[in-house]
Coordinates of C-alpha atoms (C1' of nucleotides) in Angstrom, one line a residue:
Chain A
M1 CA 67.8 82.8 -8.4
R2 CA 71.4 83.7 -7.7
V3 CA 72.4 86.3 -5.0
R4 CA 75.4 87.5 -3.7
F5 CA 77.5 88.9 -0.7
A6 CA 80.4 90.8 -1.7
P7 CA 82.3 92.5 1.1
S8 CA 85.7 94.1 0.6
P9 CA 88.5 92.8 2.7
T10 CA 89.5 95.9 4.5
G11 CA 88.9 94.8 7.9
H12 CA 86.7 92.6 10.1
L13 CA 83.4 91.3 9.3
H14 CA 81.1 93.9 10.7
V15 CA 77.6 92.9 11.9
G16 CA 75.8 95.0 9.9
N17 CA 77.3 93.3 7.0
A18 CA 76.8 90.3 8.7
R19 CA 73.3 91.0 8.4
T20 CA 73.4 91.5 4.8
A21 CA 75.1 88.3 4.2
L22 CA 72.3 86.5 6.4
F23 CA 69.2 88.2 4.4
N24 CA 71.0 87.3 1.1
W25 CA 71.4 83.4 2.6
L26 CA 67.9 83.3 4.2
L27 CA 66.6 84.3 0.4
A28 CA 68.5 81.7 -1.4
H29 CA 68.3 79.1 1.0
G30 CA 64.5 79.7 1.5
K31 CA 63.8 79.7 -2.5
D32 CA 66.5 77.3 -3.5
G33 CA 68.6 79.6 -5.1
T34 CA 72.6 80.2 -5.0
F35 CA 74.4 82.0 -2.5
V36 CA 77.7 83.4 -4.1
L37 CA 80.6 85.3 -2.2
R38 CA 82.7 87.6 -4.0
I39 CA 85.7 89.6 -2.8
E40 CA 85.5 93.4 -3.8
D41 CA 89.4 93.7 -3.3
T42 CA 90.0 96.5 -6.1
D43 CA 91.2 99.0 -3.5
T44 CA 94.8 97.3 -3.2
E45 CA 95.8 100.1 -0.6
R46 CA 93.4 98.8 1.9
S47 CA 92.7 95.1 1.0
T48 CA 94.7 92.6 2.7
R49 CA 94.3 88.5 2.7
E50 CA 94.1 88.9 6.2
S51 CA 90.9 90.2 6.4
E52 CA 89.7 88.1 3.6
A53 CA 90.6 85.0 5.3
G54 CA 88.8 86.8 8.5
I55 CA 85.9 87.6 6.8
L56 CA 85.5 84.0 5.3
E57 CA 86.2 82.6 8.6
D58 CA 83.4 84.8 10.4
L59 CA 80.9 83.7 7.8
R60 CA 81.7 80.1 8.1
W61 CA 81.6 80.5 12.2
L62 CA 78.2 81.9 11.4
G63 CA 77.2 79.0 9.5
L64 CA 76.5 81.2 6.3
E65 CA 78.1 78.7 3.9
W66 CA 78.3 79.7 0.2
D67 CA 77.8 78.1 -3.1
E68 CA 80.5 79.9 -4.9
G69 CA 83.5 81.5 -3.9
P70 CA 87.2 82.3 -3.9
D71 CA 87.9 79.3 -1.9
V72 CA 85.4 76.9 -3.1
G73 CA 85.3 77.8 -6.9
G74 CA 82.3 77.7 -9.1
L75 CA 81.4 78.2 -12.6
H76 CA 81.4 82.0 -12.4
G77 CA 84.7 82.7 -11.1
P78 CA 87.1 84.0 -10.6
Y79 CA 85.2 85.1 -7.1
R80 CA 88.4 88.0 -6.3
Q81 CA 87.7 91.2 -8.4
S82 CA 91.5 91.5 -8.1
E83 CA 91.8 88.2 -10.4
R84 CA 89.2 89.6 -12.7
V85 CA 90.6 92.8 -14.1
H86 CA 91.2 91.4 -17.5
L87 CA 87.4 91.0 -17.9
Y88 CA 86.9 94.6 -17.3
A89 CA 88.9 96.1 -20.1
S90 CA 87.1 95.1 -23.1
Y91 CA 83.7 96.5 -21.7
A92 CA 85.4 99.6 -20.8
N93 CA 86.5 99.9 -24.3
E94 CA 83.1 99.0 -25.5
L95 CA 81.5 101.8 -23.9
I96 CA 84.0 104.1 -25.2
A97 CA 83.6 103.1 -28.6
G98 CA 80.1 103.5 -28.3
G99 CA 80.3 107.1 -27.0
H100 CA 79.1 106.0 -23.2
A101 CA 82.5 106.8 -21.7
Y102 CA 85.6 108.9 -22.3
Y103 CA 89.0 109.6 -21.0
C104 CA 89.4 112.2 -18.1
F105 CA 92.5 113.7 -17.5
C106 CA 91.6 116.0 -14.8
S107 CA 94.0 115.8 -11.7
P108 CA 92.9 114.7 -8.2
G109 CA 94.1 117.9 -7.1
K110 CA 91.6 119.8 -9.5
L111 CA 88.8 117.9 -8.6
E112 CA 89.2 118.5 -5.1
D113 CA 89.2 122.3 -5.7
D114 CA 86.2 122.0 -7.9
R115 CA 84.2 119.8 -5.1
K116 CA 85.5 122.5 -2.5
G117 CA 84.1 125.3 -4.7
D118 CA 80.9 123.6 -5.2
L119 CA 80.3 122.9 -1.5
A120 CA 81.2 126.5 -0.8
A121 CA 78.8 128.3 -3.3
G122 CA 76.0 125.5 -2.1
R123 CA 76.0 123.6 -5.3
P124 CA 76.0 119.9 -5.0
P125 CA 79.1 118.7 -5.6
K126 CA 79.3 117.0 -8.9
Y127 CA 82.4 116.3 -11.5
H128 CA 82.1 119.5 -13.8
G129 CA 82.5 117.5 -17.1
T130 CA 85.7 119.3 -18.1
C131 CA 86.8 116.5 -20.3
R132 CA 83.6 115.3 -21.5
D133 CA 84.1 116.6 -24.9
L134 CA 87.8 116.7 -25.3
P135 CA 88.6 116.1 -29.1
A136 CA 89.7 112.6 -29.9
E137 CA 93.2 114.3 -31.2
E138 CA 93.9 115.9 -28.0
T139 CA 93.1 113.0 -25.8
R140 CA 95.7 110.9 -28.0
A141 CA 98.3 113.2 -27.7
R142 CA 98.0 113.5 -23.8
M143 CA 98.1 110.0 -23.7
A144 CA 100.9 109.8 -26.2
S145 CA 102.6 112.4 -23.9
G146 CA 102.4 110.1 -21.0
E147 CA 99.2 111.5 -19.4
R148 CA 97.2 108.5 -17.3
P149 CA 93.6 109.1 -18.0
V150 CA 90.8 107.7 -16.0
I151 CA 87.7 106.5 -18.1
R152 CA 84.6 108.1 -16.7
F153 CA 80.7 107.1 -17.7
R154 CA 79.1 109.6 -19.5
V155 CA 75.8 109.8 -17.8
P156 CA 72.9 110.9 -19.8
E157 CA 71.5 114.5 -19.6
Q158 CA 68.0 115.0 -18.3
V159 CA 66.7 111.5 -17.8
E160 CA 64.9 109.9 -15.0
V161 CA 66.4 106.8 -13.7
S162 CA 64.0 104.6 -12.1
F163 CA 64.2 101.0 -10.8
Q164 CA 61.6 98.7 -8.4
D165 CA 63.5 98.2 -5.0
L166 CA 62.1 95.1 -3.7
V167 CA 61.7 96.4 -0.1
R168 CA 61.0 99.8 -1.0
G169 CA 59.4 100.2 -4.2
D170 CA 59.6 103.1 -6.8
V171 CA 62.7 104.8 -6.4
S172 CA 64.0 107.4 -8.9
F173 CA 66.7 109.9 -9.3
S174 CA 66.8 112.7 -12.3
S175 CA 70.2 112.2 -14.1
D176 CA 71.1 115.6 -13.6
V177 CA 72.3 114.9 -10.1
I178 CA 74.7 112.1 -10.7
G179 CA 77.9 113.3 -11.8
D180 CA 80.0 111.3 -14.5
P181 CA 81.4 108.2 -12.2
V182 CA 85.1 107.0 -12.8
L183 CA 84.7 103.6 -14.5
V184 CA 88.7 102.7 -14.6
R185 CA 91.6 104.4 -12.4
S186 CA 94.4 106.0 -14.0
D187 CA 96.4 102.6 -13.4
G188 CA 94.0 100.3 -15.2
R189 CA 92.2 99.3 -11.9
P190 CA 88.1 99.1 -12.1
A191 CA 86.4 101.3 -9.8
Y192 CA 83.5 99.9 -7.7
N193 CA 80.5 101.2 -9.9
F194 CA 82.2 99.6 -13.1
A195 CA 83.3 96.5 -11.5
V196 CA 80.2 95.3 -9.5
V197 CA 78.2 95.8 -12.8
I198 CA 80.3 93.7 -14.6
D199 CA 80.7 90.9 -11.9
D200 CA 77.0 91.0 -11.0
A201 CA 76.2 90.8 -14.9
L202 CA 78.9 88.3 -15.8
M203 CA 77.9 86.1 -12.4
E204 CA 74.4 86.2 -13.6
I205 CA 73.4 87.6 -10.0
T206 CA 69.5 87.9 -10.4
H207 CA 69.2 90.0 -6.9
V208 CA 71.2 92.6 -5.5
I209 CA 70.6 92.6 -1.9
R210 CA 72.7 95.3 0.1
G211 CA 73.0 98.1 2.6
E212 CA 70.7 101.5 2.2
D213 CA 73.9 103.5 1.8
H214 CA 74.3 101.9 -1.9
I215 CA 70.7 103.3 -3.0
S216 CA 72.2 106.4 -4.6
N217 CA 74.6 104.2 -6.3
T218 CA 72.3 102.1 -8.0
P219 CA 71.3 105.0 -10.7
R220 CA 74.6 105.0 -11.9
Q221 CA 74.8 101.3 -12.2
V222 CA 71.3 100.8 -13.9
L223 CA 72.8 103.3 -16.5
L224 CA 75.8 101.5 -16.8
Y225 CA 73.3 98.2 -17.4
Q226 CA 71.5 99.8 -19.9
A227 CA 74.9 101.1 -21.8
L228 CA 76.3 97.7 -21.7
G229 CA 73.1 95.9 -23.0
F230 CA 72.7 94.0 -19.8
T231 CA 69.6 93.4 -18.4
P232 CA 69.5 94.7 -14.5
P233 CA 69.2 92.7 -11.7
E234 CA 66.3 93.0 -8.8
F235 CA 67.5 95.5 -6.4
A236 CA 66.8 95.3 -2.8
H237 CA 68.3 97.8 -0.1
L238 CA 68.5 97.0 3.3
S239 CA 68.1 100.0 6.1
L240 CA 71.1 100.2 8.0
V241 CA 71.9 99.0 11.7
M242 CA 72.4 101.9 14.2
G243 CA 74.1 102.3 17.5
P244 CA 71.5 103.5 20.6
D245 CA 72.0 107.0 19.8
H246 CA 71.3 107.0 16.4
T247 CA 74.3 107.0 15.0
P248 CA 76.4 104.3 12.6
L249 CA 77.1 101.3 14.9
S250 CA 80.8 101.6 15.9
K251 CA 83.1 100.6 18.2
R252 CA 82.0 103.4 20.7
H253 CA 78.9 101.2 21.2
G254 CA 80.8 98.2 21.9
A255 CA 81.6 95.2 19.8
T256 CA 80.9 95.7 16.1
S257 CA 82.5 92.8 14.6
V258 CA 81.6 89.1 14.3
A259 CA 84.9 88.0 15.6
E260 CA 84.3 90.3 18.7
F261 CA 81.1 88.7 19.4
R262 CA 82.6 85.6 19.1
E263 CA 85.4 86.2 21.6
R264 CA 82.9 87.8 23.9
G265 CA 81.3 84.3 24.2
Y266 CA 78.1 84.8 22.0
L267 CA 76.8 81.6 20.4
P268 CA 76.5 82.1 16.2
E269 CA 73.1 80.9 16.2
A270 CA 72.2 83.6 18.9
L271 CA 73.9 86.2 16.7
L272 CA 72.1 85.2 13.5
N273 CA 68.8 85.0 15.1
Y274 CA 69.1 87.9 16.7
L275 CA 70.0 89.8 13.2
A276 CA 67.5 88.4 11.3
L277 CA 65.0 90.3 13.5
I278 CA 66.5 93.6 13.0
G279 CA 64.2 95.0 10.0
W280 CA 62.0 92.0 9.8
S281 CA 59.9 89.4 11.7
P282 CA 59.1 85.8 11.0
G283 CA 55.5 86.4 12.2
G284 CA 53.4 84.3 14.4
G285 CA 54.6 86.3 17.0
E286 CA 57.4 83.8 17.5
E287 CA 61.2 85.0 17.5
L288 CA 63.5 82.1 18.6
L289 CA 63.5 80.2 15.5
P290 CA 66.5 78.4 13.8
I291 CA 67.8 79.4 10.6
Q292 CA 66.3 77.2 8.5
E293 CA 63.0 77.9 9.6
L294 CA 63.6 81.6 9.2
A295 CA 64.9 80.9 5.8
R296 CA 61.6 79.0 5.2
R297 CA 59.6 82.3 6.2
F298 CA 61.8 84.9 4.7
A299 CA 60.7 87.4 2.1
L300 CA 62.0 90.3 0.9
E301 CA 58.6 92.4 0.7
D302 CA 58.4 91.9 4.6
V303 CA 61.9 93.7 5.1
G304 CA 60.9 96.7 7.1
H305 CA 62.1 100.1 5.8
S306 CA 63.5 102.1 8.6
A307 CA 66.5 101.6 10.1
G308 CA 67.0 99.5 13.2
I309 CA 69.0 100.0 16.5
F310 CA 71.5 97.2 17.8
D311 CA 70.1 96.0 21.0
Q312 CA 72.7 94.4 23.2
E313 CA 70.3 93.5 26.0
K314 CA 68.1 91.4 23.6
L315 CA 71.1 89.9 22.3
G316 CA 72.0 88.6 25.6
W317 CA 68.7 87.4 26.4
M318 CA 69.0 85.3 22.9
N319 CA 72.4 84.0 23.4
R320 CA 71.5 82.8 27.2
H321 CA 68.4 81.0 25.5
Y322 CA 70.6 79.3 22.9
M323 CA 73.0 78.5 25.7
K324 CA 70.4 76.6 27.6
E325 CA 69.6 74.8 24.8
A326 CA 73.2 73.7 23.8
P327 CA 74.3 70.3 24.7
P328 CA 76.8 70.2 27.7
A329 CA 79.7 68.9 25.7
R330 CA 79.1 71.3 23.0
L331 CA 78.9 74.2 25.6
A332 CA 81.9 72.9 27.3
G333 CA 83.9 72.8 24.2
E334 CA 83.1 76.4 23.3
A335 CA 83.6 77.6 26.9
V336 CA 86.6 75.9 27.9
R337 CA 88.9 78.5 26.6
Y338 CA 87.6 81.2 28.7
F339 CA 88.4 78.7 32.1
L340 CA 91.9 78.6 30.4
K341 CA 92.5 82.1 29.9
R342 CA 91.2 82.5 33.5
G343 CA 93.6 80.4 34.8
Y344 CA 90.9 78.0 36.5
L345 CA 91.9 75.3 34.0
R346 CA 95.6 74.4 33.9
R347 CA 95.5 71.6 31.3
H348 CA 92.9 70.7 28.5
T349 CA 92.4 67.0 29.5
D350 CA 89.5 65.0 28.9
E351 CA 88.9 64.5 32.7
A352 CA 89.2 68.7 33.1
M353 CA 86.5 68.5 30.3
Q354 CA 84.5 65.8 31.9
F355 CA 84.7 68.2 35.2
L356 CA 83.6 71.2 32.9
I357 CA 81.0 69.4 31.6
S358 CA 79.4 68.2 35.1
V359 CA 79.8 71.7 36.3
L360 CA 78.5 73.8 33.7
P361 CA 74.6 73.6 34.1
M362 CA 75.1 75.4 37.1
A363 CA 76.0 78.5 35.3
V364 CA 74.0 78.4 32.2
G365 CA 71.0 80.0 32.9
S366 CA 72.2 82.6 35.1
V367 CA 74.5 84.3 32.5
D368 CA 74.2 86.1 29.2
R369 CA 77.6 85.0 27.6
L370 CA 80.2 82.3 27.6
E371 CA 82.9 84.6 28.8
E372 CA 80.9 85.2 32.0
I373 CA 80.6 81.6 33.1
P374 CA 84.1 81.2 34.7
D375 CA 82.9 84.1 37.1
R376 CA 79.6 82.6 37.8
L377 CA 81.9 79.6 39.0
R378 CA 84.3 81.4 40.9
F379 CA 83.2 79.7 44.1
L380 CA 84.6 76.6 42.7
F381 CA 88.4 77.7 42.2
E382 CA 88.7 80.6 44.4
F383 CA 88.5 80.4 48.2
D384 CA 89.9 83.1 50.6
P385 CA 87.9 83.8 54.1
A386 CA 89.3 87.3 54.6
R387 CA 88.9 88.5 51.3
S388 CA 85.1 87.2 51.2
L389 CA 84.3 88.5 54.7
A390 CA 85.6 92.0 53.3
R391 CA 82.5 92.0 51.3
E392 CA 79.3 93.6 52.4
D393 CA 77.1 91.0 51.3
V394 CA 79.4 88.1 52.7
A395 CA 80.0 90.0 56.1
G396 CA 76.2 90.8 56.2
V397 CA 75.7 87.1 56.6
L398 CA 77.1 87.0 59.9
H399 CA 74.4 89.3 61.2
E400 CA 71.8 87.0 60.5
P401 CA 70.5 85.0 63.9
G402 CA 72.3 81.7 64.5
A403 CA 74.7 82.3 61.6
R404 CA 77.7 82.3 63.8
E405 CA 76.8 79.0 65.5
V406 CA 76.1 77.4 62.1
I407 CA 79.6 78.5 60.8
A408 CA 81.2 77.2 63.9
A409 CA 79.7 73.8 63.6
L410 CA 80.1 73.2 60.4
P411 CA 83.9 71.7 60.4
G412 CA 83.0 69.2 63.1
A413 CA 79.9 68.2 60.7
L414 CA 82.2 67.7 57.6
A415 CA 84.9 65.9 59.5
A416 CA 83.0 62.6 59.3
T417 CA 83.2 62.5 55.1
A418 CA 86.4 62.7 53.1
R419 CA 84.3 63.7 49.9
L420 CA 81.2 65.3 49.8
D421 CA 78.6 63.9 47.7
R422 CA 74.9 65.0 47.6
E423 CA 73.9 62.9 50.4
S424 CA 76.8 63.2 52.8
F425 CA 76.4 67.1 52.3
R426 CA 72.7 66.6 53.3
A427 CA 73.5 64.5 56.4
A428 CA 76.0 67.2 57.2
A429 CA 73.7 69.9 56.9
A430 CA 71.2 67.8 59.1
S431 CA 73.8 67.5 61.9
V432 CA 74.5 71.0 62.0
R433 CA 70.9 71.9 62.0
Q434 CA 70.3 69.7 65.1
Q435 CA 73.2 71.2 67.0
T436 CA 72.2 74.6 66.3
G437 CA 68.4 74.4 65.9
Q438 CA 68.9 76.5 62.7
K439 CA 66.9 75.8 59.4
G440 CA 66.1 76.6 56.2
R441 CA 67.6 80.0 55.0
A442 CA 69.0 80.5 58.4
L443 CA 70.9 77.4 57.9
F444 CA 72.1 77.2 54.3
H445 CA 72.9 80.9 53.9
P446 CA 75.7 80.4 56.6
I447 CA 76.7 77.2 55.1
R448 CA 77.2 78.5 51.6
V449 CA 79.0 81.7 52.9
A450 CA 81.6 79.1 54.7
L451 CA 82.0 77.0 51.9
T452 CA 81.7 78.9 49.0
G453 CA 82.6 82.5 50.1
E454 CA 79.8 84.0 48.2
A455 CA 76.5 85.1 49.4
G456 CA 74.8 83.5 46.0
G457 CA 75.4 81.2 43.3
P458 CA 73.8 77.9 42.2
E459 CA 72.1 75.1 44.3
L460 CA 74.4 73.9 47.0
D461 CA 73.3 70.4 46.4
Q462 CA 75.6 70.8 43.4
A463 CA 77.8 73.4 44.1
V464 CA 79.4 71.4 47.3
P465 CA 80.1 68.0 45.6
A466 CA 81.4 70.0 42.6
I467 CA 84.0 71.6 45.3
D468 CA 85.3 68.3 46.3
R469 CA 85.3 66.9 43.0
G470 CA 87.2 69.8 41.6
A471 CA 89.3 69.4 44.6
E472 CA 90.5 65.8 43.8
L473 CA 91.1 66.4 40.5
S474 CA 93.0 69.8 41.3
A475 CA 95.8 67.8 43.0
G476 CA 96.6 65.9 39.8
G477 CA 97.1 69.5 38.4
E478 CA 94.6 69.8 35.6
L479 CA 92.8 72.7 37.7
V480 CA 93.9 75.5 40.0
P481 CA 94.4 74.2 43.3
I482 CA 90.9 74.1 45.2
A483 CA 90.3 73.6 48.5
T484 CA 88.0 70.8 49.8
C485 CA 84.9 72.0 51.7
R486 CA 86.4 70.6 54.7
E487 CA 89.4 72.7 54.8
R488 CA 87.1 75.6 53.6
A489 CA 84.7 75.3 56.5
A490 CA 87.7 75.2 58.8
A491 CA 89.4 78.1 57.5
F492 CA 86.2 80.3 57.1
A493 CA 85.1 79.3 60.7
A494 CA 88.8 80.4 61.8
A495 CA 88.4 83.8 60.1
V496 CA 85.1 84.3 61.9
A497 CA 86.4 83.5 65.2
D498 CA 88.7 86.2 64.8
R499 CA 86.5 88.9 64.0
Chain B
rG1 C1' 74.2 122.7 0.4
rU2 C1' 71.7 119.0 -3.4
rC3 C1' 69.4 114.4 -4.1
rC4 C1' 67.6 109.9 -2.0
rC5 C1' 65.6 106.6 2.0
rC6 C1' 62.6 106.6 6.6
rA7 C1' 59.0 107.8 10.6
rU8 C1' 53.7 102.6 15.9
rC9 C1' 55.6 101.6 23.6
rG10 C1' 63.0 103.1 25.6
rU11 C1' 64.4 99.2 21.8
rC12 C1' 63.1 95.3 17.9
rC13 C1' 58.8 93.9 15.3
rA14 C1' 52.9 93.1 14.3
rG15 C1' 49.2 95.9 12.0
rA16 C1' 48.1 95.8 4.5
rG17 C1' 40.7 101.8 5.9
rG18 C1' 36.8 99.6 10.6
rC19 C1' 38.8 93.1 14.0
rC20 C1' 43.1 98.6 17.6
rC21 C1' 40.5 103.2 23.7
rA22 C1' 47.0 99.3 18.9
rG23 C1' 49.4 92.8 19.8
rG24 C1' 54.2 90.3 20.9
rA25 C1' 59.3 90.5 22.2
rC26 C1' 63.6 92.5 25.1
rG27 C1' 64.4 95.8 28.7
rU28 C1' 62.0 98.7 33.3
rG29 C1' 58.6 98.1 37.9
rG30 C1' 55.8 94.8 41.3
rC31 C1' 54.3 90.1 42.9
rC32 C1' 55.1 84.7 43.3
rC33 C1' 58.6 80.5 43.7
rU34 C1' 63.0 79.8 46.3
rU35 C1' 68.1 77.0 50.6
rU36 C1' 71.1 82.5 48.6
rC37 C1' 72.3 85.3 44.0
rA38 C1' 70.8 84.4 39.1
rA39 C1' 67.1 82.0 36.3
rG40 C1' 61.9 81.0 35.6
rG41 C1' 56.1 82.0 36.2
rC42 C1' 52.6 85.8 36.5
rC43 C1' 51.0 91.0 36.2
rA44 C1' 51.7 96.3 35.2
rA45 C1' 53.4 100.8 33.1
rA46 C1' 54.9 102.3 28.3
rA47 C1' 53.7 104.1 21.6
rC48 C1' 50.8 105.3 16.2
rG49 C1' 56.1 112.6 15.7
rC50 C1' 53.1 117.6 14.3
rG51 C1' 49.4 119.9 10.9
rG52 C1' 46.3 119.5 7.0
rG53 C1' 43.4 116.6 3.4
rU54 C1' 40.6 112.1 1.2
rU55 C1' 36.4 108.8 3.5
rC56 C1' 30.4 107.5 7.0
rG57 C1' 35.2 105.9 9.1
rA58 C1' 43.0 106.4 9.0
rA59 C1' 48.3 103.9 12.8
rU60 C1' 46.8 102.3 8.2
rC61 C1' 45.8 106.5 1.8
rC62 C1' 47.7 111.5 -0.1
rC63 C1' 50.5 116.5 0.7
rG64 C1' 53.1 119.6 3.9
rC65 C1' 56.1 120.4 8.0
rU66 C1' 59.4 118.5 11.5
rG67 C1' 63.1 115.1 13.0
rG68 C1' 66.6 110.5 11.7
rG69 C1' 69.7 108.3 8.4
rG70 C1' 72.2 107.9 3.6
rA71 C1' 74.8 109.6 -0.6
rC72 C1' 77.5 113.2 -3.4
rG73 C1' 86.0 110.1 -4.2
rC74 C1' 90.8 107.6 -9.2
rC75 C1' 86.6 104.0 -1.2
rA76 C1' 83.3 100.3 -1.4

RNA sequence: GUCCCCAUCGUCCAGAGGCCCAGGACGUGGCCCUUUCAAGGCCAAAACGCGGGUUCGAAUCCCGCUGGGGACGCCA
């Protein structure tokens, strides 16, 4: 079995295409097949090397490695259509010689007029066949005079073209609704429908798995396979991924490219796992599965027929799950850039990373994306009593019975210790409890507010030692300056006393 | 307009004639846990688009309608 993913390098890798790539990958890896990556860059105006590099990078980030492709080579290369142009000409000539194709001199302007006329008259827009039966002498003469024709495929009339779609079953079209497609452009470059057929045949692709938007191209391609004497591959057309409003997923709906999801702090395994679940189910009521297991269970026959809506919420849930599973060191490596971007981290050193690793568990599990982690840990790096008190949830704590007493007593209780660890913090809390008679929520809520400036957040047992550890580290300039718990308690008490 | 594809909770899926007064997951609501906010645990509400057939029996098969999507390029 040989499958392929054939993106055109005209932009970022869209999640919908990533899903197509994934399904190809799953099939190949579940059945010991070969996954080929081919770059469809015959549209030289829009294709760029930058997007090609970006797409390769995104696929690799996702872990969808290919067995053959433009950068890794293979026995069926080259893997860029722009490097295969020499291959197409002979097949085009063969088709012309066999009467399956012909030269067409119609100008783009005329074609456009024809199309508009058809639409206006309520007819299906379809090539009029103007040049279908041009006498050979005329063709020769016009070419000799410098006209540059395209080569069109002669679609046979009144035949039923049908194929077995592995996900949809029998699909058939009448050849009468198919206009003669352009095979070779006037400048000699092949057009899509021609290049895919030649390449898939030459690369010995056995299963073409692609988006449903290609289903109406399939009959033309089947006809081409027949005219060229090739055996058509198996086809499978995947339903499309839509936005919440049932329109094609686009920037209006938020992130659409794999690169954006990476930037926003999604883990590749989460995105992959989520994408696999649109239009397919691994069965057994299980959803959170590693890609190898997905591949083991994957079958085209089980792929759904209807379009799926991209659900950011579920992706977020899934990402949260995978963040919890990831080892802290890996997570720190992935998250460090968000801390740098935020300015919390000033230098990417081993000490800073160690600190990150120790502090990350407090945030993971309560956020959906890596990008949200610094904000969840904001209390470590930012402390401003006046600003905190301006917030309703923080100010509200002052109204809790005994809260002001606790806040006032805190600086004294903290004076004894230079750097708080879990034990000394508990001792300090116990001391405040003794002085004020407050306990439980009435004790810890005010303490939290005084030390973190926030009404919510991770367990104080972890948060408090982390603050002082961070303060120590920040003295070395690796982190943004962090106030110690003692400093915070004093400043907060002063700010509260003023009110 | 023409052709093609599709149709189960708000969303993603399970369901391949009786196991279904439809099951799971996300989300939503409630409760619990709790040193707060999250997280987590438990419970609940929530769907077979409509109309005809076929059959003893239909979410499952057939037809029509409606609705959604795709295609109709010297784009892929």
